[in-house]
């Protein structure tokens, strides 16, 4: 209720403040509006008064000028009357003097009834005026007391003049002429311009018929319209004339649509006796007049807006600050009211107990949660001096006192310690204790500490488990690789100083992967657990049995003796025990399973050894045991290391072979049945700078292991294609083919087919002259992918040959699926075909099979004429072997080879036994090769 009342009061106060703010803004807006409106009225009133004054001044000036003109015209007319004593010269002189006395008159002329100039007071040389409208008016000048005003006449472009005239009448009232004063337009223009005080102001003198006599500033177009009578009275003039007032003030839009204020005044001097009513009109643009009050209005509006914004911001800031203070006060009240409840919830949720230690008396009191951690009721406090210390583990008491002394000496940081306290039931409970010194006496001695206590037994157990998992295998609970390396490094260092020997036994289960795949991983895991248990049973407590991972175990044997023979005998004894234990059957899934191990042993003691070297040497000895038939053990010997070092050196040299351009291609001829050269097979050689010529059998296997065979294969394919492109330019060699061996790893590369196509395109070789030789081992896995890649290359005309046919394990059914062009009979069958019937039958079967499938057949390893003759009788069409030439460098193929064709005479008849000369085609090497 209190909160709602405060919220309601705050809301009412805020509304009152904003209402007062709105009222102040409204009042100030009314004041500004009243001031602006008063300013507007004052400006309009001043402008109206000023324009009326200017109209009256103009009227007085015109009246004075027109009155002078009338007097001058009357004097001139009296001099023209009959009986006047003034003769012609006198009249002319009079006219001249009158004209000079009138600055607003340009000329005074005397006209007869027909409009001819009788006499003139100016240099007008015309005999008659051009103003026909005025001349036609002379006969209608009926009153001698009226001064007639003519319409403006444009005698020169843009210059208009007005004539004031008095009629000359006879005694009987007949008009016989007129005396006229031609007014000077520039004079009257200057007089009227003197009344202009603003750029937007205009002055006009208009007749009641709407025709303008004068207009300032000059407007020739409007004057012409007025002279032609096309423009009648405008709305301003009509309203002024209808009002009957002498002076009128009007506001409206003119003919151009512009808002203007118009002051009009009717010339009222009756002494002038004019024949028409003239109206003086002064006008100004309303926008220009309003500009006088618009600017202060805008300034006041801007100031009002800025004031409103600033006042609103200040008011909002003050209200926000007040609300923040109210919220803060309310929050403090809530925090104060809920502090005990929060603390209770926090302590309960964190399982924290409170303690209060009076240092001088060494007494400690705790709350109910702290007592419950040790199994005691809240009333059991152990609050006698020093009694609480009896619950602390004596092994931890020294560390606890040390932590307390450090905090009491420097209490800027909180106290924290972990120790064990005895539970009521007798077991130990891990406690985490935190606190802070809160009171000292006047001498700075500590008096009181308060803090919390938390049971961390579960955390300590988890930490111990994590530490165990870091050093022990999770499946077998044996030491893992980390702990093994640590113990092995310590043993190596210890035995090197003590002159003792130890041993490392590497244990690997034979065929474990097959058992794991067939019986499942759960069964495999159970087998590993049983193996670990048996290994521990046949070893001593001082020995270490560790699991590296998978089915690999390592045993560290210690204290095998101080002599090498003794240590070897002891290690051998342990190996026999391991073999006996692990060869016994295992009961798995209700059936007996047997698993055999292969053991590799390495001794260490005097001398320098590294942990990694020992494990690697034991692993190497284990592989020797596997090579010896498995289920046995082998000791590491230096010859194994030598082999390993040689393999490492060979691999290192192979990695530089391509960079150093040490690889070579040798070519072995392939001939037809008539002995003519059909092509060659490209065979790789390695020209080592120290080892000399190295044959494939010595390095291809290591290149496969090192992953270099793909790069080597690409180099061989590129070199062979370059040779094909070079041979294509010679008619003698353009028909030759080159066969290149492709390894299984190279062919299984995802981009192999595209790589071959790129090489053919880059070298320009004819794909129909290239054959890729595959082995039957490629047919063991992923045959569909193999067929897809072969078909892709087959589309370009490239050929495929199956090498060493008959020695692999592939099914003959693949032959009808594979897009092959050629089968090659393995050399082992060719070499035995004349000695064993089985070999002869296999060769005959392969030839018949190839002919039945429409494939070419090439026999490899042909070394004697008898073999060649026998193969020809079986129908074999291609031959390769030492009989025709060994693999040789490209430049040696230039030498002709002469062979005797068995069973042929010189005339070509079989059975004569005479030799026939067969010459291999001359082959040109690649230019510059």
Coordinates of N, CA, C and O in Angstrom, one line a residue, residues 423-492:
X423 N 34.1 -36.2 11.1 CA 32.7 -36.3 11.2 C 32.3 -37.0 12.5 O 33.1 -37.7 13.1
X424 N 31.1 -36.8 12.9 CA 30.6 -37.4 14.1 C 30.7 -39.0 14.0 O 31.0 -39.6 15.0
X425 N 30.5 -39.5 12.8 CA 30.6 -40.9 12.6 C 32.0 -41.4 12.4 O 32.3 -42.6 12.2
X426 N 33.0 -40.5 12.4 CA 34.4 -41.0 12.4 C 35.2 -40.7 11.1 O 36.4 -40.7 11.2
X427 N 34.5 -40.5 10.0 CA 35.3 -40.3 8.8 C 35.7 -38.8 8.6 O 35.1 -38.0 9.3
X428 N 36.6 -38.6 7.7 CA 37.0 -37.2 7.5 C 36.2 -36.5 6.4 O 35.8 -37.1 5.4
X429 N 35.9 -35.2 6.7 CA 35.2 -34.4 5.7 C 36.1 -33.2 5.3 O 36.7 -32.5 6.2
X430 N 36.2 -33.0 4.0 CA 37.0 -31.9 3.5 C 36.2 -30.6 3.6 O 35.0 -30.5 3.2
X431 N 36.8 -29.6 4.2 CA 36.1 -28.3 4.5 C 36.9 -27.2 3.8 O 38.2 -27.2 3.8
X432 N 36.2 -26.3 3.1 CA 36.8 -25.1 2.6 C 36.3 -24.0 3.5 O 35.1 -23.7 3.6
X433 N 37.3 -23.3 4.1 CA 37.0 -22.2 5.1 C 37.4 -20.9 4.5 O 38.6 -20.8 4.1
X434 N 36.6 -19.9 4.6 CA 36.9 -18.5 4.2 C 36.4 -17.6 5.2 O 35.4 -17.8 5.9
X435 N 37.2 -16.5 5.4 CA 36.8 -15.5 6.4 C 37.6 -14.2 6.3 O 38.4 -14.1 5.4
X436 N 37.3 -13.3 7.2 CA 37.9 -12.0 7.2 C 37.9 -11.4 8.7 O 37.0 -11.6 9.4
X437 N 39.0 -10.8 9.0 CA 39.1 -10.1 10.3 C 38.2 -8.9 10.3 O 38.3 -8.0 9.4
X438 N 37.4 -8.8 11.3 CA 36.4 -7.7 11.3 C 36.6 -6.7 12.5 O 35.9 -5.7 12.6
X439 N 37.5 -7.1 13.5 CA 37.6 -6.2 14.7 C 39.0 -6.3 15.2 O 39.6 -7.4 15.3
X440 N 39.6 -5.2 15.6 CA 40.8 -5.1 16.3 C 40.7 -4.2 17.5 O 39.8 -3.3 17.6
X441 N 41.6 -4.3 18.5 CA 41.5 -3.4 19.6 C 42.3 -2.2 19.3 O 42.8 -1.9 18.2
X442 N 42.4 -1.3 20.3 CA 43.0 0.0 20.1 C 44.5 -0.1 19.8 O 45.1 0.8 19.2
X443 N 45.1 -1.3 20.2 CA 46.5 -1.5 19.9 C 46.7 -2.3 18.6 O 47.9 -2.6 18.3
X444 N 45.7 -2.5 17.9 CA 45.8 -3.2 16.6 C 45.8 -4.7 16.7 O 46.0 -5.4 15.7
X445 N 45.6 -5.2 17.9 CA 45.5 -6.7 18.0 C 44.2 -7.2 17.5 O 43.1 -6.7 17.8
X446 N 44.2 -8.4 16.8 CA 43.0 -8.9 16.3 C 42.1 -9.4 17.4 O 42.6 -10.1 18.3
X447 N 40.8 -9.2 17.2 CA 39.8 -9.6 18.2 C 38.8 -10.6 17.7 O 38.5 -11.6 18.4
X448 N 38.4 -10.4 16.4 CA 37.3 -11.2 16.0 C 37.4 -11.5 14.4 O 37.7 -10.5 13.7
X449 N 37.1 -12.7 14.1 CA 37.0 -13.1 12.6 C 35.6 -13.7 12.4 O 35.1 -14.5 13.3
X450 N 35.0 -13.5 11.2 CA 33.8 -14.2 10.8 C 34.1 -14.8 9.4 O 34.9 -14.3 8.7
X451 N 33.3 -15.8 9.1 CA 33.5 -16.5 7.8 C 32.5 -17.6 7.6 O 31.5 -17.7 8.3
X452 N 32.8 -18.3 6.5 CA 31.9 -19.4 6.1 C 32.6 -20.7 6.0 O 33.9 -20.7 5.9
X453 N 31.9 -21.8 6.1 CA 32.4 -23.1 6.0 C 31.6 -23.9 4.9 O 30.4 -23.8 4.9
X454 N 32.3 -24.7 4.0 CA 31.6 -25.4 3.0 C 32.2 -26.8 2.9 O 33.4 -27.0 2.9
X455 N 31.3 -27.8 2.7 CA 31.8 -29.2 2.5 C 32.2 -29.4 1.1 O 31.4 -29.3 0.2
X456 N 33.5 -29.7 0.8 CA 34.0 -29.8 -0.5 C 34.5 -31.3 -0.8 O 35.3 -31.5 -1.6
X457 N 33.9 -32.2 0.0 CA 34.3 -33.6 -0.1 C 34.1 -34.1 -1.5 O 34.9 -34.8 -2.1
X458 N 32.9 -33.8 -2.1 CA 32.6 -34.2 -3.5 C 33.6 -33.7 -4.5 O 34.0 -34.4 -5.4
X459 N 33.9 -32.4 -4.3 CA 34.8 -31.8 -5.3 C 36.2 -32.4 -5.2 O 36.9 -32.7 -6.2
X460 N 36.7 -32.7 -4.0 CA 38.0 -33.4 -3.8 C 38.0 -34.7 -4.4 O 39.0 -35.1 -5.1
X461 N 36.8 -35.5 -4.3 CA 36.8 -36.8 -4.9 C 36.8 -36.7 -6.4 O 37.5 -37.5 -7.1
X462 N 36.1 -35.6 -7.0 CA 36.2 -35.5 -8.4 C 37.5 -35.1 -8.9 O 38.0 -35.5 -10.0
X463 N 38.3 -34.3 -8.1 CA 39.6 -33.9 -8.5 C 40.5 -35.1 -8.5 O 41.4 -35.3 -9.4
X464 N 40.4 -36.0 -7.5 CA 41.2 -37.2 -7.5 C 40.9 -38.1 -8.7 O 41.8 -38.7 -9.3
X465 N 39.6 -38.1 -9.1 CA 39.2 -39.0 -10.2 C 39.7 -38.4 -11.5 O 40.2 -39.1 -12.4
X466 N 39.7 -37.1 -11.6 CA 40.3 -36.4 -12.8 C 41.8 -36.6 -12.9 O 42.3 -36.9 -14.0
X467 N 42.5 -36.6 -11.8 CA 43.9 -36.8 -11.8 C 44.2 -38.3 -12.2 O 45.1 -38.6 -12.9
X468 N 43.3 -39.2 -11.7 CA 43.5 -40.6 -12.0 C 43.3 -40.8 -13.5 O 44.1 -41.5 -14.2
X469 N 42.3 -40.2 -14.1 CA 42.0 -40.3 -15.5 C 43.1 -39.7 -16.4 O 43.3 -40.1 -17.5
X470 N 43.8 -38.7 -15.8 CA 44.9 -38.1 -16.6 C 46.1 -39.0 -16.8 O 46.9 -38.9 -17.7
X471 N 46.2 -40.0 -15.9 CA 47.4 -40.9 -15.9 C 47.0 -42.4 -16.1 O 47.9 -43.2 -16.1
X472 N 45.7 -42.7 -16.1 CA 45.4 -44.1 -16.2 C 44.4 -44.2 -17.4 O 43.6 -43.3 -17.7
X473 N 44.4 -45.4 -18.0 CA 43.5 -45.7 -19.1 C 42.1 -46.0 -18.5 O 41.9 -46.7 -17.5
X474 N 41.1 -45.4 -19.2 CA 39.7 -45.5 -18.7 C 39.1 -46.8 -18.9 O 38.2 -47.2 -18.1
X475 N 39.6 -47.7 -19.8 CA 39.0 -49.0 -20.0 C 39.6 -50.0 -19.1 O 38.9 -50.8 -18.4
X476 N 40.9 -50.1 -19.1 CA 41.6 -51.2 -18.4 C 42.2 -50.7 -17.0 O 42.6 -51.6 -16.2
X477 N 42.1 -49.4 -16.7 CA 42.6 -48.9 -15.4 C 44.1 -49.1 -15.3 O 44.7 -49.1 -14.2
X478 N 44.8 -49.3 -16.5 CA 46.2 -49.4 -16.5 C 46.8 -48.0 -16.7 O 46.1 -47.1 -17.1
X479 N 48.1 -47.8 -16.3 CA 48.7 -46.5 -16.6 C 48.7 -46.2 -18.1 O 48.8 -47.1 -18.9
X480 N 48.4 -45.0 -18.5 CA 48.4 -44.6 -19.9 C 49.8 -44.2 -20.3 O 50.8 -44.3 -19.6
X481 N 49.8 -43.6 -21.6 CA 51.1 -43.3 -22.2 C 51.8 -42.2 -21.3 O 53.0 -42.3 -21.2
X482 N 51.1 -41.2 -20.8 CA 51.7 -40.2 -20.0 C 52.4 -40.7 -18.8 O 53.6 -40.4 -18.6
X483 N 51.7 -41.6 -18.1 CA 52.4 -42.1 -16.9 C 53.5 -43.1 -17.2 O 54.5 -43.1 -16.5
X484 N 53.3 -43.8 -18.3 CA 54.4 -44.7 -18.7 C 55.7 -44.0 -19.1 O 56.8 -44.3 -18.7
X485 N 55.5 -42.9 -19.9 CA 56.7 -42.1 -20.3 C 57.4 -41.5 -19.0 O 58.6 -41.4 -19.0
X486 N 56.6 -41.1 -18.0 CA 57.2 -40.5 -16.8 C 58.0 -41.6 -16.1 O 59.1 -41.4 -15.7
X487 N 57.4 -42.8 -15.9 CA 58.1 -43.9 -15.2 C 59.3 -44.4 -16.0 O 60.3 -44.7 -15.4
X488 N 59.1 -44.4 -17.3 CA 60.2 -44.9 -18.1 C 61.4 -44.0 -18.1 O 62.6 -44.4 -18.0
X489 N 61.1 -42.7 -18.2 CA 62.2 -41.7 -18.1 C 63.0 -41.8 -16.8 O 64.2 -41.6 -16.7
X490 N 62.2 -41.9 -15.7 CA 62.9 -42.1 -14.4 C 63.7 -43.3 -14.3 O 64.8 -43.3 -13.8
X491 N 63.2 -44.5 -14.9 CA 63.9 -45.7 -14.8 C 65.2 -45.6 -15.6 O 66.3 -46.1 -15.2
X492 N 65.1 -45.0 -16.8 CA 66.3 -44.8 -17.7 C 67.4 -44.0 -16.9 O 68.6 -44.4 -16.9

